[in-house]
Coordinates of C-alpha atoms in Angstrom, one line a residue:
Chain A
M1 CA -26.9 -46.0 -14.2
T2 CA -23.8 -46.2 -12.0
D3 CA -21.6 -44.7 -14.7
V4 CA -23.3 -41.3 -14.9
R5 CA -21.8 -37.9 -14.9
H6 CA -23.3 -35.2 -12.6
D7 CA -22.4 -31.7 -11.8
L8 CA -20.2 -31.3 -8.9
A9 CA -21.4 -30.1 -5.5
P10 CA -20.1 -26.7 -4.7
G11 CA -17.2 -27.1 -2.3
D12 CA -16.1 -30.5 -3.7
I13 CA -12.7 -30.8 -5.2
P14 CA -13.0 -31.2 -9.1
S15 CA -10.9 -33.9 -10.6
E16 CA -10.2 -37.4 -9.6
E17 CA -6.3 -36.7 -10.0
M18 CA -6.7 -34.2 -7.1
Q19 CA -8.2 -36.6 -4.6
A20 CA -4.8 -37.4 -3.1
W21 CA -4.9 -35.7 0.4
A22 CA -1.6 -33.9 0.0
S23 CA -2.5 -32.1 -3.2
Q24 CA -5.9 -31.1 -1.9
A25 CA -4.2 -29.6 1.3
L26 CA -1.8 -27.9 -1.2
I27 CA -4.7 -26.2 -2.9
Y28 CA -5.9 -24.8 0.4
T29 CA -2.4 -23.8 1.4
L30 CA -1.8 -22.0 -2.0
G31 CA -5.2 -20.2 -1.5
L32 CA -4.3 -19.1 2.0
L33 CA -0.9 -17.7 0.9
V34 CA -2.3 -15.8 -2.1
A35 CA -5.1 -14.4 0.1
L36 CA -2.6 -13.4 2.8
I37 CA -0.5 -11.5 0.2
L38 CA -3.6 -9.8 -1.2
T39 CA -4.8 -8.8 2.3
A40 CA -1.3 -7.5 3.1
T41 CA -1.3 -5.5 -0.1
S42 CA -4.8 -4.0 0.7
F43 CA -3.6 -2.8 4.1
W44 CA -0.4 -1.3 2.5
V45 CA -2.4 0.4 -0.2
A46 CA -4.7 2.0 2.3
N47 CA -1.9 3.4 4.5
T48 CA 0.8 4.3 2.0
S49 CA 1.5 7.8 0.7
L50 CA 3.4 6.5 -2.3
L51 CA 0.2 6.1 -4.4
W52 CA -2.1 8.6 -6.1
P53 CA -4.7 9.2 -3.4
S54 CA -7.6 9.3 -5.9
G55 CA -6.7 5.8 -7.1
V56 CA -6.6 4.1 -3.8
G57 CA -10.2 3.3 -3.7
L58 CA -10.2 1.7 -7.1
G59 CA -7.0 -0.2 -6.2
L60 CA -8.7 -1.5 -3.0
T61 CA -11.8 -2.5 -5.0
V62 CA -9.7 -4.5 -7.5
L63 CA -7.7 -6.2 -4.6
A64 CA -11.0 -7.1 -2.9
I65 CA -12.5 -8.6 -6.0
A66 CA -9.3 -10.6 -6.7
Q67 CA -9.3 -11.9 -3.2
M68 CA -13.0 -13.0 -3.4
G69 CA -12.1 -14.8 -6.7
I70 CA -9.2 -16.5 -4.9
H71 CA -11.6 -17.6 -2.1
L72 CA -14.1 -19.0 -4.6
V73 CA -11.6 -20.9 -6.6
F74 CA -9.2 -22.3 -3.9
F75 CA -11.6 -22.6 -0.9
L76 CA -15.0 -23.2 -2.5
H77 CA -13.6 -25.0 -5.6
I78 CA -16.0 -23.1 -8.0
T79 CA -14.2 -23.5 -11.3
T80 CA -15.1 -23.0 -14.9
G81 CA -15.1 -26.8 -15.6
P82 CA -17.9 -28.5 -17.4
D83 CA -19.0 -30.2 -14.2
S84 CA -19.5 -26.9 -12.3
T85 CA -21.9 -25.2 -14.8
N86 CA -24.9 -25.1 -12.4
N87 CA -22.8 -23.6 -9.6
I88 CA -21.3 -21.0 -11.9
L89 CA -24.7 -20.0 -13.4
A90 CA -26.2 -19.5 -9.9
L91 CA -23.2 -17.5 -8.9
A92 CA -23.4 -15.4 -12.0
F93 CA -27.1 -14.6 -11.2
G94 CA -26.3 -13.7 -7.7
L95 CA -23.5 -11.4 -8.8
L96 CA -25.9 -9.7 -11.3
I97 CA -28.3 -9.0 -8.5
V98 CA -25.5 -7.8 -6.2
F99 CA -24.2 -5.5 -8.9
V100 CA -27.7 -4.1 -9.6
V101 CA -28.5 -3.5 -6.0
V102 CA -25.2 -1.8 -5.0
T103 CA -24.6 0.3 -8.2
G104 CA -28.2 1.1 -8.6
T105 CA -28.6 2.3 -4.9
I106 CA -25.4 4.4 -5.0
W107 CA -26.2 5.9 -8.5
I108 CA -29.9 6.8 -7.7
V109 CA -29.1 8.3 -4.1
A110 CA -26.1 10.2 -5.5
D111 CA -28.3 11.6 -8.2
L112 CA -31.0 12.5 -5.7
N113 CA -28.4 14.3 -3.6
D114 CA -27.3 16.3 -6.6
N115 CA -30.8 17.4 -7.4
M116 CA -31.4 18.8 -4.0
L117 CA -29.8 22.1 -5.1
M118 CA -28.5 23.0 -1.7
P119 CA -26.5 26.3 -1.8
S120 CA -23.5 25.5 0.4
S121 CA -21.6 22.5 1.9
D122 CA -22.9 23.6 5.3
A123 CA -26.4 23.1 4.2
M124 CA -25.5 19.8 2.6
D125 CA -24.2 18.6 6.0
M126 CA -27.4 19.7 7.6
R127 CA -29.5 17.8 5.2
M128 CA -27.4 14.6 5.7
Q129 CA -28.0 14.9 9.4
R130 CA -31.7 14.6 9.2
Chain B
M1 CA -4.3 -30.8 -14.6
N2 CA -4.8 -29.9 -18.3
I3 CA -4.4 -33.6 -19.1
A4 CA -7.0 -34.5 -16.5
L5 CA -9.4 -32.0 -18.1
T6 CA -8.9 -33.5 -21.5
V7 CA -9.6 -37.0 -20.2
D8 CA -12.7 -35.7 -18.5
S9 CA -14.1 -34.2 -21.7
V10 CA -13.4 -37.4 -23.7
Q11 CA -15.3 -39.4 -20.9
Q12 CA -18.1 -36.9 -20.9
E13 CA -19.0 -37.5 -24.5
A14 CA -19.5 -41.3 -23.8
L15 CA -21.8 -40.7 -20.8
P16 CA -25.3 -39.3 -20.7
S17 CA -25.4 -35.6 -20.0
T18 CA -26.6 -34.3 -16.6
S19 CA -30.2 -33.7 -17.7
E20 CA -30.4 -37.2 -19.2
A21 CA -29.0 -38.9 -16.3
G22 CA -32.0 -38.3 -13.9
L23 CA -31.8 -37.1 -10.3
A24 CA -28.4 -36.1 -9.0
P25 CA -27.1 -37.7 -5.8
K26 CA -28.3 -36.2 -2.5
R27 CA -24.9 -34.7 -1.7
I28 CA -25.0 -32.5 -4.9
V29 CA -28.6 -31.6 -4.4
V30 CA -28.0 -30.6 -0.7
A31 CA -24.9 -28.6 -1.5
Y32 CA -26.4 -26.9 -4.4
G33 CA -29.5 -25.9 -2.5
F34 CA -27.2 -24.5 0.2
W35 CA -25.2 -22.7 -2.4
I36 CA -28.4 -20.9 -3.6
F37 CA -29.1 -19.9 0.1
L38 CA -25.5 -18.6 0.4
L39 CA -26.1 -16.5 -2.7
S40 CA -29.3 -15.1 -1.3
D41 CA -27.5 -14.3 1.9
I42 CA -24.8 -12.5 -0.1
V43 CA -27.5 -10.5 -1.9
M44 CA -28.8 -9.4 1.5
F45 CA -25.2 -8.3 2.4
A46 CA -25.1 -6.4 -0.8
A47 CA -28.2 -4.3 0.3
L48 CA -26.4 -3.6 3.6
F49 CA -23.3 -2.5 1.8
A50 CA -25.3 -0.3 -0.5
S51 CA -27.0 1.4 2.5
Y52 CA -23.6 1.7 4.2
A53 CA -22.0 3.3 1.1
V54 CA -24.9 5.8 0.9
L55 CA -24.8 6.7 4.6
V56 CA -21.1 6.6 5.1
H57 CA -20.8 10.6 5.2
A58 CA -24.0 11.2 7.2
T59 CA -22.1 11.4 10.5
A60 CA -24.4 14.2 11.9
G61 CA -21.4 15.9 13.6
G62 CA -20.5 12.7 15.4
P63 CA -17.3 10.6 15.0
T64 CA -16.2 9.5 11.6
G65 CA -14.8 6.2 10.5
A66 CA -11.3 7.5 10.5
Q67 CA -11.6 8.7 14.2
L68 CA -13.2 5.3 15.3
F69 CA -11.5 2.4 13.5
N70 CA -8.2 0.8 14.7
Q71 CA -6.5 -0.9 11.8
T72 CA -4.3 -3.1 14.0
T73 CA -7.5 -4.8 15.4
V74 CA -9.0 -5.1 11.9
A75 CA -5.8 -6.7 10.6
I76 CA -5.8 -9.2 13.5
E77 CA -9.5 -10.0 12.9
T78 CA -8.9 -10.5 9.3
A79 CA -6.0 -12.8 9.9
C80 CA -8.1 -14.8 12.3
L81 CA -11.0 -15.3 9.9
L82 CA -8.7 -16.1 7.0
V83 CA -6.7 -18.8 8.9
S84 CA -9.9 -20.3 10.2
S85 CA -11.3 -20.5 6.7
Y86 CA -8.1 -22.5 5.9
T87 CA -8.4 -24.8 8.8
C88 CA -12.1 -25.3 8.1
G89 CA -10.9 -26.5 4.5
L90 CA -8.4 -28.9 6.1
M91 CA -11.1 -30.1 8.4
S92 CA -13.4 -30.9 5.4
L93 CA -10.5 -32.9 3.9
A94 CA -10.3 -34.9 7.2
V95 CA -14.1 -35.4 7.0
N96 CA -13.8 -36.8 3.5
S97 CA -11.1 -39.2 4.5
R98 CA -13.2 -40.0 7.7
N99 CA -10.3 -39.1 10.0
R100 CA -11.9 -38.4 13.4
L101 CA -8.9 -36.9 15.1
G102 CA -8.2 -34.6 12.1
T103 CA -11.8 -33.4 12.1
Y104 CA -11.8 -32.6 15.8
L105 CA -8.4 -30.9 15.5
G106 CA -9.6 -28.8 12.5
A107 CA -12.9 -27.9 14.2
L108 CA -11.1 -26.9 17.4
I109 CA -8.7 -24.5 15.6
T110 CA -11.5 -23.1 13.4
F111 CA -13.6 -22.6 16.6
A112 CA -10.7 -20.9 18.5
L113 CA -9.9 -18.6 15.6
G114 CA -13.6 -17.7 15.1
A115 CA -14.1 -17.1 18.8
A116 CA -11.0 -14.8 18.8
F117 CA -12.5 -12.9 15.9
L118 CA -15.7 -12.5 17.6
T119 CA -14.0 -11.3 20.8
L120 CA -12.1 -8.7 19.2
E121 CA -15.1 -7.4 17.3
I122 CA -17.3 -7.3 20.5
R123 CA -14.5 -5.5 22.2
E124 CA -14.3 -3.0 19.5
F125 CA -18.1 -2.5 19.5
A126 CA -18.1 -2.1 23.3
D127 CA -15.2 0.4 23.1
M128 CA -17.0 2.5 20.5
I129 CA -20.2 2.5 22.5
A130 CA -18.3 3.5 25.6
H131 CA -17.0 6.5 23.7
G132 CA -20.6 7.6 22.7
A133 CA -20.5 6.1 19.2
T134 CA -23.7 4.1 19.6
P135 CA -26.0 3.1 16.7
Q136 CA -28.3 5.9 17.6
R137 CA -25.7 8.6 17.2
S138 CA -25.8 9.0 13.4
A139 CA -27.0 7.3 10.2
F140 CA -23.4 6.3 9.5
L141 CA -23.1 4.4 12.8
S142 CA -26.5 2.8 12.3
A143 CA -25.4 1.5 8.9
F144 CA -22.0 0.5 10.4
F145 CA -23.4 -1.5 13.3
T146 CA -26.0 -3.1 11.0
L147 CA -23.5 -4.2 8.4
V148 CA -20.7 -5.4 10.7
G149 CA -23.1 -6.7 13.4
C150 CA -24.9 -8.8 10.8
H151 CA -21.6 -10.3 9.9
G152 CA -20.7 -10.9 13.4
L153 CA -24.2 -12.5 13.9
H154 CA -23.4 -14.9 11.1
V155 CA -20.1 -15.8 12.7
T156 CA -21.8 -16.5 16.0
L157 CA -24.3 -18.8 14.3
G158 CA -21.5 -20.4 12.5
L159 CA -19.7 -21.2 15.8
I160 CA -22.8 -22.7 17.3
W161 CA -23.4 -24.7 14.2
L162 CA -19.8 -26.0 14.4
V163 CA -20.3 -27.2 18.0
V164 CA -23.5 -28.9 17.1
M165 CA -21.7 -30.6 14.1
M166 CA -18.9 -31.9 16.4
V167 CA -21.5 -33.4 18.8
Q168 CA -23.1 -35.1 15.8
V169 CA -19.8 -36.4 14.7
A170 CA -19.1 -37.8 18.2
V171 CA -22.6 -39.3 18.6
M172 CA -23.5 -40.5 15.1
G173 CA -20.1 -40.8 13.4
F174 CA -19.6 -40.0 9.7
V175 CA -23.0 -41.0 8.5
T176 CA -24.1 -39.5 5.2
S177 CA -26.4 -36.9 6.6
V178 CA -23.6 -35.6 9.0
Q179 CA -21.2 -35.4 6.0
H180 CA -23.7 -33.4 4.0
R181 CA -24.2 -31.0 6.9
L182 CA -20.4 -30.7 7.4
L183 CA -20.1 -29.8 3.7
C184 CA -22.8 -27.2 4.1
F185 CA -21.0 -25.7 7.1
S186 CA -17.7 -25.4 5.4
L187 CA -19.4 -23.6 2.4
F188 CA -21.1 -21.3 5.0
W189 CA -17.8 -20.5 6.7
H190 CA -15.9 -19.8 3.6
A191 CA -18.7 -17.5 2.4
L192 CA -18.5 -15.7 5.6
D193 CA -14.8 -15.1 4.9
I194 CA -15.7 -13.7 1.5
V195 CA -18.2 -11.2 3.0
W196 CA -15.5 -10.2 5.4
V197 CA -13.2 -9.3 2.6
G198 CA -15.9 -6.9 1.4
V199 CA -16.3 -5.5 5.0
F200 CA -12.7 -4.8 5.8
T201 CA -12.2 -3.3 2.3
V202 CA -15.2 -1.1 2.1
V203 CA -15.7 -0.2 5.8
Y204 CA -12.3 -0.2 7.5
L205 CA -9.7 0.5 4.6
M206 CA -11.7 2.8 2.5
G207 CA -13.0 4.5 5.8
V208 CA -9.5 5.5 7.0
S209 CA -7.8 6.2 3.8
P210 CA -7.9 10.0 3.0

């Protein structure tokens, strides 16, 4: 039973070909560089006046999700390979719960706020202060 | 890398599948269990993010995010945490090759950067509280201190864990259980960095942009 193929532990480097130290360090370095570029872009997007202001929030969200993906692949070594199935499935379930909690909360509370039928924005501020 | 994948899939057909093979090695079980814990931790952070997003405009006439946040501090904090995640990765490579000096060096740099992050965050909090922006001031500030403070608490626990792990490496050497714990620590530290990406985007960058 020594010649058995198991799933990878999360955080372990996938293939045998990658086991050389130099190439593993290269994976981390690549991840660091891409993450630094994405971070710098995020800070630029938040401060620039060149972009359409209404699109800034969406752009920041996309950049953040991209950076989280970079961290998962390059630092945590979560891949779509066949030996990472369990890790991916657990991650997918976690992301589903995160999605339901965040969008559900924002949606429901925004809806409740709309249904308060407060006449003016002053009154709206009053209500939020309570 | 594509060639390697092809070779892997050919080998896989000849070998029994994961479920036929029986129990997985302990390293995989431990890391997978810790992965599940991390995901539950991320679900908890999702709830805090959701409550922050709901309460962000409820400033009760008090200071808003745009008045309180200093982007330079946040940029330095982000860089500290990102590079410490990188050195933590290099440390886990040194652990895998049982390189004691490399492990200590990686742990030292990781600890120093983590401590720098924490110092900056505590100074930021102290500064805000000194200006009257306490958690009691408004719902926005309560949500802010809960979310960012919870992340800071995780970083603090991570730093304590790192010190404990270095003591264990010094006393016990690279025995199997210590290697499992170091794998879990690096997962924890990388996951904290992922949460911080959400924090600096949602709280700081979206908070200051018009």
